[in-house]
Short mmCIF file of C-alpha atoms in Angstrom, two decimals:
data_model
loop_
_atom_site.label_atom_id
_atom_site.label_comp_id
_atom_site.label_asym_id
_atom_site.label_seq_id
_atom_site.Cartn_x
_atom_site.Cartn_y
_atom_site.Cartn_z
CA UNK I 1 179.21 -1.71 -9.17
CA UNK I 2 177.24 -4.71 -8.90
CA UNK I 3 174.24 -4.83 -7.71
CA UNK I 4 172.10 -7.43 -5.40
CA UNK I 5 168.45 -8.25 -5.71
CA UNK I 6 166.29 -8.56 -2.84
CA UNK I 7 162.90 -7.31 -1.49
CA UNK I 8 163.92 -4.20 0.33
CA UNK I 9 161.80 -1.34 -0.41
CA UNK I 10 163.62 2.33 -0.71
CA UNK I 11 161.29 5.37 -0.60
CA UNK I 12 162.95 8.87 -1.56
CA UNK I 13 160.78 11.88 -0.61
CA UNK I 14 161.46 14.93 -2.33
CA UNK I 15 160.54 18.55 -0.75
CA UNK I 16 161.13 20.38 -3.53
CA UNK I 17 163.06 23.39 -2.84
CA UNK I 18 163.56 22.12 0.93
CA UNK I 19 166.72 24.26 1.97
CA UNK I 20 166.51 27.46 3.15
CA UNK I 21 168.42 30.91 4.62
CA UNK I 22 167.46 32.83 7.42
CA UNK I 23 164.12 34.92 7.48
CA UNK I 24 162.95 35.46 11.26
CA UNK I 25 165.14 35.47 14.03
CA UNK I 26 168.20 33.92 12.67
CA UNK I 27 166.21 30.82 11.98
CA UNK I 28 165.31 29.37 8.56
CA UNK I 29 162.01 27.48 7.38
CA UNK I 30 163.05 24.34 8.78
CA UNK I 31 164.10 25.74 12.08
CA UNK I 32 160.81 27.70 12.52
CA UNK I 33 158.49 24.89 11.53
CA UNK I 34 157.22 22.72 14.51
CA UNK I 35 157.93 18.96 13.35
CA UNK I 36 158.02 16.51 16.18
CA UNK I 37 157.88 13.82 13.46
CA UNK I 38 160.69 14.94 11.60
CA UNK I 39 162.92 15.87 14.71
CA UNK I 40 162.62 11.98 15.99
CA UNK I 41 163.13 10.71 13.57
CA UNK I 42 166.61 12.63 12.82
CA UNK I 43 167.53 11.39 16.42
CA UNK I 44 167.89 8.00 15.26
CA UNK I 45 168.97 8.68 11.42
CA UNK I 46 171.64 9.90 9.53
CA UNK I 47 172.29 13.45 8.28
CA UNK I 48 174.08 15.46 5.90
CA UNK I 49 174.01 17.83 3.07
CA UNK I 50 173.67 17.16 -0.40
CA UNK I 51 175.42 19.99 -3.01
CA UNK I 52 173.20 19.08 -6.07
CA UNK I 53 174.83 19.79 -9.41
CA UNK I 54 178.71 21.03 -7.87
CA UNK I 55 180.00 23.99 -5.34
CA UNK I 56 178.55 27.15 -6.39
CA UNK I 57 176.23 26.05 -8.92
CA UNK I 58 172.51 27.09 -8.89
CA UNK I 59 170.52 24.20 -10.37
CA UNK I 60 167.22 24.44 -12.21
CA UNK I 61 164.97 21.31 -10.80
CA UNK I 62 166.27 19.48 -14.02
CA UNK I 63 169.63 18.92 -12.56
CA UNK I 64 168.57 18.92 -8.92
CA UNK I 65 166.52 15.55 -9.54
CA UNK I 66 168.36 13.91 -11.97
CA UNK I 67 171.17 13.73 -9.09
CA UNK I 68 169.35 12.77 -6.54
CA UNK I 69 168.22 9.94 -9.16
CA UNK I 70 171.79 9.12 -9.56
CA UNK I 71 172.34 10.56 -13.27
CA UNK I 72 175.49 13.01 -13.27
CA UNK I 73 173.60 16.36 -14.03
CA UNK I 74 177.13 17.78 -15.65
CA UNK I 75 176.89 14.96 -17.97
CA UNK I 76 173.07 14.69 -18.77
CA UNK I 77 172.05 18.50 -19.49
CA UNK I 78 168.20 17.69 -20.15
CA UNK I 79 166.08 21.20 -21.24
CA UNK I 80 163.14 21.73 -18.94
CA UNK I 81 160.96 21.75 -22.38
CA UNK I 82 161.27 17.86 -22.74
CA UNK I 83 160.15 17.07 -19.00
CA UNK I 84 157.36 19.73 -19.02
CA UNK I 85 156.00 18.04 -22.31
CA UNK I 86 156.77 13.80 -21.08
CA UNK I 87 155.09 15.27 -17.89
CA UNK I 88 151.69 15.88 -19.55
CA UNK I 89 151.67 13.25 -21.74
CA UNK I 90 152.46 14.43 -24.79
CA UNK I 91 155.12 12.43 -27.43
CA UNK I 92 158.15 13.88 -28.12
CA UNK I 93 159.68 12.38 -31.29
CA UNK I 94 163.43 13.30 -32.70
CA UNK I 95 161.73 15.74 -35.12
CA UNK I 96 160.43 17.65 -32.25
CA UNK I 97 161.85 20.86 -30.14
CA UNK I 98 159.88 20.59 -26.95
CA UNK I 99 159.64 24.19 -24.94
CA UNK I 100 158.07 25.18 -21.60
CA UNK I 101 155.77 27.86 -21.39
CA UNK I 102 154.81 30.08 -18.65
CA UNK I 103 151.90 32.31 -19.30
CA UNK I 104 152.74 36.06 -17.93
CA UNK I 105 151.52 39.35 -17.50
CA UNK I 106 152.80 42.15 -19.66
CA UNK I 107 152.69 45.62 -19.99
CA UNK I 108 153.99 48.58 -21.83
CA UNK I 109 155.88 51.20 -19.96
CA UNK I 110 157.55 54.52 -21.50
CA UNK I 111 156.92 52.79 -24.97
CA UNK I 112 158.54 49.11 -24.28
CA UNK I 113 157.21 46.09 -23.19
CA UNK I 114 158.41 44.72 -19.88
CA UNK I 115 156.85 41.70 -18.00
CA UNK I 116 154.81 42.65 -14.38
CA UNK I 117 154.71 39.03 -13.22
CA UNK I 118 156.11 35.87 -14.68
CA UNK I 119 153.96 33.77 -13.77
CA UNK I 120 150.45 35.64 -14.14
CA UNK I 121 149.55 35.59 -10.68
CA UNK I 122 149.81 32.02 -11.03
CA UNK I 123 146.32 31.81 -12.51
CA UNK I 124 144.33 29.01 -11.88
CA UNK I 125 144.64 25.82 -13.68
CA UNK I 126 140.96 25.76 -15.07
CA UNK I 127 142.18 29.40 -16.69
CA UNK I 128 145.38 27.82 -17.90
CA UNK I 129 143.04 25.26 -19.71
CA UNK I 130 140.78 27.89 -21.44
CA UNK I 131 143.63 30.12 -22.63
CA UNK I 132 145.71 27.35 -24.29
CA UNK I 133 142.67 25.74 -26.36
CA UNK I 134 142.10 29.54 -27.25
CA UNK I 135 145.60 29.97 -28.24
CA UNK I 136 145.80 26.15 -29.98
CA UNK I 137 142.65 27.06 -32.04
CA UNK I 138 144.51 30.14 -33.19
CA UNK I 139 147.39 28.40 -34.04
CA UNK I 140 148.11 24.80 -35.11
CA UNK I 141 150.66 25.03 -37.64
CA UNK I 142 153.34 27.59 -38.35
CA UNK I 143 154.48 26.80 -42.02
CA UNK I 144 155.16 23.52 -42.11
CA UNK I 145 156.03 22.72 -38.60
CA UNK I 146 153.29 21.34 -36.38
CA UNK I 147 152.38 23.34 -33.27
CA UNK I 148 151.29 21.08 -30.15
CA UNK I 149 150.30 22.48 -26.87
CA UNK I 150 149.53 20.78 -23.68
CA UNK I 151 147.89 22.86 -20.36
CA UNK I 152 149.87 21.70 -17.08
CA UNK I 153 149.12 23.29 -13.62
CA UNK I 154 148.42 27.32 -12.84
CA UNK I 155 150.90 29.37 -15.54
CA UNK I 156 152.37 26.12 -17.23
CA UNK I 157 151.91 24.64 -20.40
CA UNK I 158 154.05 22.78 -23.01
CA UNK I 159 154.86 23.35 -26.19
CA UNK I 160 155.89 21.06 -28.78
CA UNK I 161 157.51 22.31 -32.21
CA UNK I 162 157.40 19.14 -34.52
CA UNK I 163 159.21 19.45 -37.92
CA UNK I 164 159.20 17.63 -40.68
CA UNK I 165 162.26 15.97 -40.49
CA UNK I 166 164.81 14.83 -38.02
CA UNK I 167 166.30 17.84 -36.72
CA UNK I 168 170.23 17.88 -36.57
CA UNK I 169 171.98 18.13 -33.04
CA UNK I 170 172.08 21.69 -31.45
CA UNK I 171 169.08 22.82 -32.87
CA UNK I 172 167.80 23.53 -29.54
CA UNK I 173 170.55 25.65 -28.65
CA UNK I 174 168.21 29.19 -27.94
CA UNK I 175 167.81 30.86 -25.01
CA UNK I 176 165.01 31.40 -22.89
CA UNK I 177 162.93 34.58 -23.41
CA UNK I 178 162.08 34.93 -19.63
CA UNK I 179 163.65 37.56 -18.36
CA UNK I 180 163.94 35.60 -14.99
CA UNK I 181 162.98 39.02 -13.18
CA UNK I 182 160.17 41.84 -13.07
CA UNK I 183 160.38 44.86 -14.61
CA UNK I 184 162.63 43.73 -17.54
CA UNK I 185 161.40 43.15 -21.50
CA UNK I 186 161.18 39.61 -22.36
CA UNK I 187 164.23 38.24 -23.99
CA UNK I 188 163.67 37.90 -27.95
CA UNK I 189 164.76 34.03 -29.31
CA UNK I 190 167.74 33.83 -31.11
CA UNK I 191 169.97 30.46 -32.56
CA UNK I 192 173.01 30.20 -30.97
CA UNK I 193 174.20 28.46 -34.32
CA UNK I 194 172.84 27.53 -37.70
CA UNK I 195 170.57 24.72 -37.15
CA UNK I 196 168.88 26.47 -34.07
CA UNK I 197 168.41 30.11 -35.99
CA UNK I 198 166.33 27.88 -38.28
CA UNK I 199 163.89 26.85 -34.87
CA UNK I 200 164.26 30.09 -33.26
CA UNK I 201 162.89 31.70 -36.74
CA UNK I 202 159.34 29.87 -36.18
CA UNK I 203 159.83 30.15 -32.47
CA UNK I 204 159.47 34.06 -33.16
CA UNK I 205 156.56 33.95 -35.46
CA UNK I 206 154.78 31.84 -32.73
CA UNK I 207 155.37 34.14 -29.73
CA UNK I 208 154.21 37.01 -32.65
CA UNK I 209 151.02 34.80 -33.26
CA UNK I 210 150.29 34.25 -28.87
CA UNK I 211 150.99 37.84 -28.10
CA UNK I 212 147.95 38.68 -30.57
CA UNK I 213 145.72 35.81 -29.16
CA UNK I 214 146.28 37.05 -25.70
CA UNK I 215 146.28 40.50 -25.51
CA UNK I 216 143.05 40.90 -24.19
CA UNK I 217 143.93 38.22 -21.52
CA UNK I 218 143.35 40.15 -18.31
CA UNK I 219 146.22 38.59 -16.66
CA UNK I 220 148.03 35.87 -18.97
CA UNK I 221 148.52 38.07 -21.90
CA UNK I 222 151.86 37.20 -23.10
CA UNK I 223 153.92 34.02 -23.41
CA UNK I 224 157.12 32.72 -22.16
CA UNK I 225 159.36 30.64 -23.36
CA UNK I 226 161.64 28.05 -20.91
CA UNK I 227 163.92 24.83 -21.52
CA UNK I 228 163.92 24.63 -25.86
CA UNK I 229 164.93 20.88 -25.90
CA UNK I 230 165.72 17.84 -28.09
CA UNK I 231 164.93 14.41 -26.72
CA UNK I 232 167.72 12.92 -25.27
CA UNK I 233 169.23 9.21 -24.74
CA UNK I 234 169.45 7.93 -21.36
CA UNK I 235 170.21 4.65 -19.67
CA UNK I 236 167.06 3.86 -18.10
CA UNK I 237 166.86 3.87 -14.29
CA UNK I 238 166.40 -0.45 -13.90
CA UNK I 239 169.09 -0.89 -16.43
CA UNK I 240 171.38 1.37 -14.48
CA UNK I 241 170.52 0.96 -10.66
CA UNK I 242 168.34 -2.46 -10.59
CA UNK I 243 165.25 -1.33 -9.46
CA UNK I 244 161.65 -1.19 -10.18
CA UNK I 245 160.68 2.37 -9.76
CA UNK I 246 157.57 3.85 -9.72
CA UNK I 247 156.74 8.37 -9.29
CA UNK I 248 153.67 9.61 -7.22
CA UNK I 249 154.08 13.48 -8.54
CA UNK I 250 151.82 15.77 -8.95
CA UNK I 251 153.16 18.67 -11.13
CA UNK I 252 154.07 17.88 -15.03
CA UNK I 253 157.64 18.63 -14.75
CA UNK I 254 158.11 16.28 -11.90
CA UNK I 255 156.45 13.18 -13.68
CA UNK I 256 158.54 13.75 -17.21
CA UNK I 257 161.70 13.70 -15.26
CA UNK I 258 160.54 10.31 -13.58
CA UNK I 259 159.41 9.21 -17.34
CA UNK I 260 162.91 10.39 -19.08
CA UNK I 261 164.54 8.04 -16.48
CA UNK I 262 161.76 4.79 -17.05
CA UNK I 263 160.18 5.05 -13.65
CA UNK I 264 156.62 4.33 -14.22
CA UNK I 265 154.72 7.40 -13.07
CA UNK I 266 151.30 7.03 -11.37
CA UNK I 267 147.91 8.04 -12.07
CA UNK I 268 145.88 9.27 -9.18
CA UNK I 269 142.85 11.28 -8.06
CA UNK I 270 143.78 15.14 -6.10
CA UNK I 271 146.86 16.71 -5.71
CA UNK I 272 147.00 17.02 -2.00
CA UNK I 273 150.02 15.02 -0.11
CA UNK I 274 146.90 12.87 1.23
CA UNK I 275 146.12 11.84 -1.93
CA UNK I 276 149.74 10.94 -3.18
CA UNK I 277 150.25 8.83 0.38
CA UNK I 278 147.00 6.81 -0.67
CA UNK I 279 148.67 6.17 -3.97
CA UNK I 280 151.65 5.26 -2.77
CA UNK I 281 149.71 2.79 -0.16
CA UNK I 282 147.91 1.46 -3.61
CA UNK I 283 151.34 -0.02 -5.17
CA UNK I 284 153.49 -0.19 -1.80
CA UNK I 285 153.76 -4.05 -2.92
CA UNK I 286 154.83 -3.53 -6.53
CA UNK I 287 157.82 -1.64 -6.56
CA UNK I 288 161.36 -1.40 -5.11
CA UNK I 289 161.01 2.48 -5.46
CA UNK I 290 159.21 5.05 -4.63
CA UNK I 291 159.76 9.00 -5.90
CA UNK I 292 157.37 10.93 -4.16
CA UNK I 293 157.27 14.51 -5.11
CA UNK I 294 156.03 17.65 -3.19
CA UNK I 295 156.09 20.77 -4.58
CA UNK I 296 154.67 23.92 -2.57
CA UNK I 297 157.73 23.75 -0.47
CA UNK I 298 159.43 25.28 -3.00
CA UNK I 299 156.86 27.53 -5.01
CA UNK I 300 156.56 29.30 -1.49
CA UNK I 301 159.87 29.87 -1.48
CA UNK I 302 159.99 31.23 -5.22
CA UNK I 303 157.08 33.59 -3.83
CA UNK I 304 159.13 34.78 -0.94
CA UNK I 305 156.40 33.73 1.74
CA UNK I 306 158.60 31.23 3.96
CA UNK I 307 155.42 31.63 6.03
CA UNK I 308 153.59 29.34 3.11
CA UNK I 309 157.14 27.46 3.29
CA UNK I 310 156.67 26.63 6.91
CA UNK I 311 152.90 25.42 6.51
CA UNK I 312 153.71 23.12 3.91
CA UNK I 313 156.66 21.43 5.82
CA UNK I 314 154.51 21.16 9.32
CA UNK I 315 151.87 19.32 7.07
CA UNK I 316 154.24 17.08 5.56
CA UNK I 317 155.52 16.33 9.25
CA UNK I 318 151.92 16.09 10.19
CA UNK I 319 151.49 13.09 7.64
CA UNK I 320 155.06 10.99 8.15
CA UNK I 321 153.86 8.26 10.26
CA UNK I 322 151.73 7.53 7.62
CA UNK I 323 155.25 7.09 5.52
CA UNK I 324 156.65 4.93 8.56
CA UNK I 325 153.57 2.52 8.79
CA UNK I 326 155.21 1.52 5.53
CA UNK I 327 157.92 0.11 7.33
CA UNK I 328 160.30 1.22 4.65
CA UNK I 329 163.82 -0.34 4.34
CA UNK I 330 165.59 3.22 3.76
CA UNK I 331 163.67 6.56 3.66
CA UNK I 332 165.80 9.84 2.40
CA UNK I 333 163.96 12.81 2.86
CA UNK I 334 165.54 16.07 1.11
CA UNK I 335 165.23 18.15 -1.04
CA UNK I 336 166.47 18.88 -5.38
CA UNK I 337 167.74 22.04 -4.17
CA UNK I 338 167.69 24.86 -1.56
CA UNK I 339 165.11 27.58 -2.01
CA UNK I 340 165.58 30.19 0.28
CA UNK I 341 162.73 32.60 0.78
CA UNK I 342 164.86 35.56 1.15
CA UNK I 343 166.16 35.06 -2.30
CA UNK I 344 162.73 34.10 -3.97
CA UNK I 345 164.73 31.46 -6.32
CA UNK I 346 166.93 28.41 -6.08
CA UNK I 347 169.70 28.70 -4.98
CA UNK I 348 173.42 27.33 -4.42
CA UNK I 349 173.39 26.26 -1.06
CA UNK I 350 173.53 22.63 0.39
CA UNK I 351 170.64 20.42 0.52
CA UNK I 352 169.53 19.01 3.57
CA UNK I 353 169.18 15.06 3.73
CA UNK I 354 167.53 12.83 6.32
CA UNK I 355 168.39 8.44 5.96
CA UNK I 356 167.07 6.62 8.17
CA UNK I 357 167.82 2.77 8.13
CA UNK I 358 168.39 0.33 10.64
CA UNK I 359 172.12 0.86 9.64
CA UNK I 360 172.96 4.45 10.68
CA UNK I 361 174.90 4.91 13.75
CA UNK I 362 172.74 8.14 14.85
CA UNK I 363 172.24 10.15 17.79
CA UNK I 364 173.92 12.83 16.54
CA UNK I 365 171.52 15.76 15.49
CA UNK I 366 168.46 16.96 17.75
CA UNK I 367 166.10 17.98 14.67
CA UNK I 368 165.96 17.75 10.98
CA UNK I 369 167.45 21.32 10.02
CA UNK I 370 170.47 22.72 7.69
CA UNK I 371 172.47 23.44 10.71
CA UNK I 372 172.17 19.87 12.01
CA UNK I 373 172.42 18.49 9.05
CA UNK I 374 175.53 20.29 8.85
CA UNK I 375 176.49 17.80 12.63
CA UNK I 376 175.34 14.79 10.78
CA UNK I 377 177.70 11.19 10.11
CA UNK I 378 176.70 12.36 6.13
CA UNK I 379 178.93 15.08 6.16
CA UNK I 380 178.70 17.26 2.56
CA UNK I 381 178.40 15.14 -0.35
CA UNK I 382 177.39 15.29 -4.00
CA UNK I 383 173.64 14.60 -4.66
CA UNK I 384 174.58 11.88 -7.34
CA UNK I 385 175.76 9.49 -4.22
CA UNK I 386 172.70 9.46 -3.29
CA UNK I 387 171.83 6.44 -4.71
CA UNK I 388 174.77 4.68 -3.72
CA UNK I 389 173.93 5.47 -0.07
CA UNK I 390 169.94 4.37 -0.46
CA UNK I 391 171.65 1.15 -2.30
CA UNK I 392 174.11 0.33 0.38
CA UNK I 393 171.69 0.88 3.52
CA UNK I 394 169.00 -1.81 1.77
CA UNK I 395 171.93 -4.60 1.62
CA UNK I 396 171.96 -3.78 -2.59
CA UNK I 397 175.07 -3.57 -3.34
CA UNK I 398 177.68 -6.35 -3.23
CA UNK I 399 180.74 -6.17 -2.02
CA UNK I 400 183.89 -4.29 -4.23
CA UNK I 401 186.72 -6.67 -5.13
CA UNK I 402 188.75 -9.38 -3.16
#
């Protein structure tokens, strides 16, 4: 494809976790949240579904993104580790395994240890910050490999492993020791070949070394382990799409996947979707993209309370004519991936997607839902075209062949 320069600004908001399932009367999030904003503005936009990673699939946030960035996720498997630790700032060099960590609450029943809450009643961040300097003064080194640690926001941190030498490919091949459910034992590390037996060997004499530090902890008193990752090699996103990108996120995860792709991720005071707008009002006049990231959308729905869900998307609806003052050339508005309330986790379903440009034809859907999305000139398509679509609408790309 070839692409065409010109001063057209594309803005792609991200709800994380947007899509949703049925939870009160038939209706899902979307359909029970009052959003006049939204709903006119899918009167004169176009709609569709997005299926993030391929039919079927549930994706972790990884994937869901780095489609919706334009990156085929089937081809570019990046391990949650590596964004978790870009995302707070810490380097990640090619002797490094980078790992997220969520802090938990364990407990011992009928003589084994099973985990009460993954996330530790997603403490708050300030505790987060406490407990990891207690657990980095404990432990800074294990042999000769170099233990960093980095607090991110409520039960997060990162965790970087740093050897000393260049570690050979597939040495991040262990799995995660989150059980990914309640009432199960955490899931001891293991290499799935050679060269990762050799990391998952000090991986298990760290998690030996936390679960001493913490066991007093009165809710974070064990440690999980998410995402062991190398650092990859990717095109960057102005090499690959022609734009000058910029990401107003709040959470870690989402500003390492903006970094792994070269958008330039924003500082900012608060976390609040107020805050992010001013931000993105601060550099409206640098960029020709803008990432904007909210989360709670979908940490509601991981908690099951689609009444959270609901809140969150009638105070982002509350706050889109700030977006529109912006006059933006193309807005999408969607989501990485559907998660559904009911099912407390992502899931596989299609992603609802909002464009609006003055090149839609429109006037087909009444409100910005999954069902009319399902009505909308979009139709189903994979999240990767995304791009393509934003491209097109802003006059970007040039015409293909004679």
């Amino acid at each position: 494809m070839e692409y065409v320069k010109n001063s057209t600004k594309l803005l792609l908001i991200v709800l994380d976790g947007l899509g949703g399932l049925p939870v009160k009367d038939g209706k899902t999030e979307l359909e029970i949240a009052k959003t006049p904003n939204l709903d006119r503005l899918a009167k004169i936009s176009a709609l569709g579904m997005h299926i993030p990673v391929d039919w079927g699939i549930t994706p972790g946030s990884g994937p869901g993104h780095l489609g919706i960035f334009g990156y085929d996720p089937l081809k570019h498997q990046i391990g949650r580790g590596i964004l978790e630790a870009l995302g707070l700032g810490l380097e990640v060099k090619d002797t490094d395994i980078a790992i997220r960590g969520n802090y938990a609450t364990a407990q011992v029943q009928n003589g084994k240890l099973i985990i009460k809450d993954r996330r530790a009643g997603r403490i708050p961040t300030e505790e987060n910050i406490r407990i990891t300097h207690k657990l980095s003064q404990a432990v800074d080194r294990i042999g000769d490999v170099k233990v960093l640690l980095s607090p991110g926001m409520e039960h997060r941190l990162a965790v970087v492993l740093r050897f000393p030498y260049t570690l050979s490919e597939g040495s991040d091949q262990i799995p995660d020791t989150d059980p990914q459910r309640e009432g199960l034992p955490p899931i001891i590390p293991y290499g799935k070949n050679q060269n990762s037996e050799m990391v998952a060997k000090v991986v298990r004499e760290f998690l030996s070394v936390a679960e001493e530090v913490l066991k007093d902890e009165r809710k974070a008193n064990y440690l999980l382990l998410r995402g062991f990752s190398q650092k990859p090699k990717m095109e960057s996103f102005s090499e690959r799409f022609g734009l000058k990108a910029c990401a107003i996120a709040t959470y870690p995860m989402y500003k390492g996947l903006a970094s792994l792709v070269g958008m330039e991720v924003l500082k900012f005071e608060g976390n609040t979707i107020r805050d992010q707008i001013k931000a993105l009002k601060d550099v409206w006049n640098d960029y020709d993209y803008f990432f904007f990231h909210v989360k709670k959308t979908d940490s509601y729905g991981e908690d099951g309370n689609w009444k959270g869900k609901v809140e969150v998307i009638e105070e982002f609806d509350s706050l889109l004519p700030e977006f529109l003052e912006l006059n933006p050339h193309v807005l999408v508005i969607t989501g990485d991936h559907s998660t559904p309330s009911v099912l407390k986790g992502h899931s596989w379903h299609p992603v609802p997607v909002l464009l609006y440009s003055p090149y839609v034809l429109g006037g087909i859907s009444e409100r910005f839902t999954e069902r009319e999305c399902l009505r909308g000139e979009l139709g189903i398509f994979p999240a990767v075209k995304l791009i393509n679509l934003m491209l097109a609408h802003s006059l970007r790309l040039a015409k293909y062949g004679a």
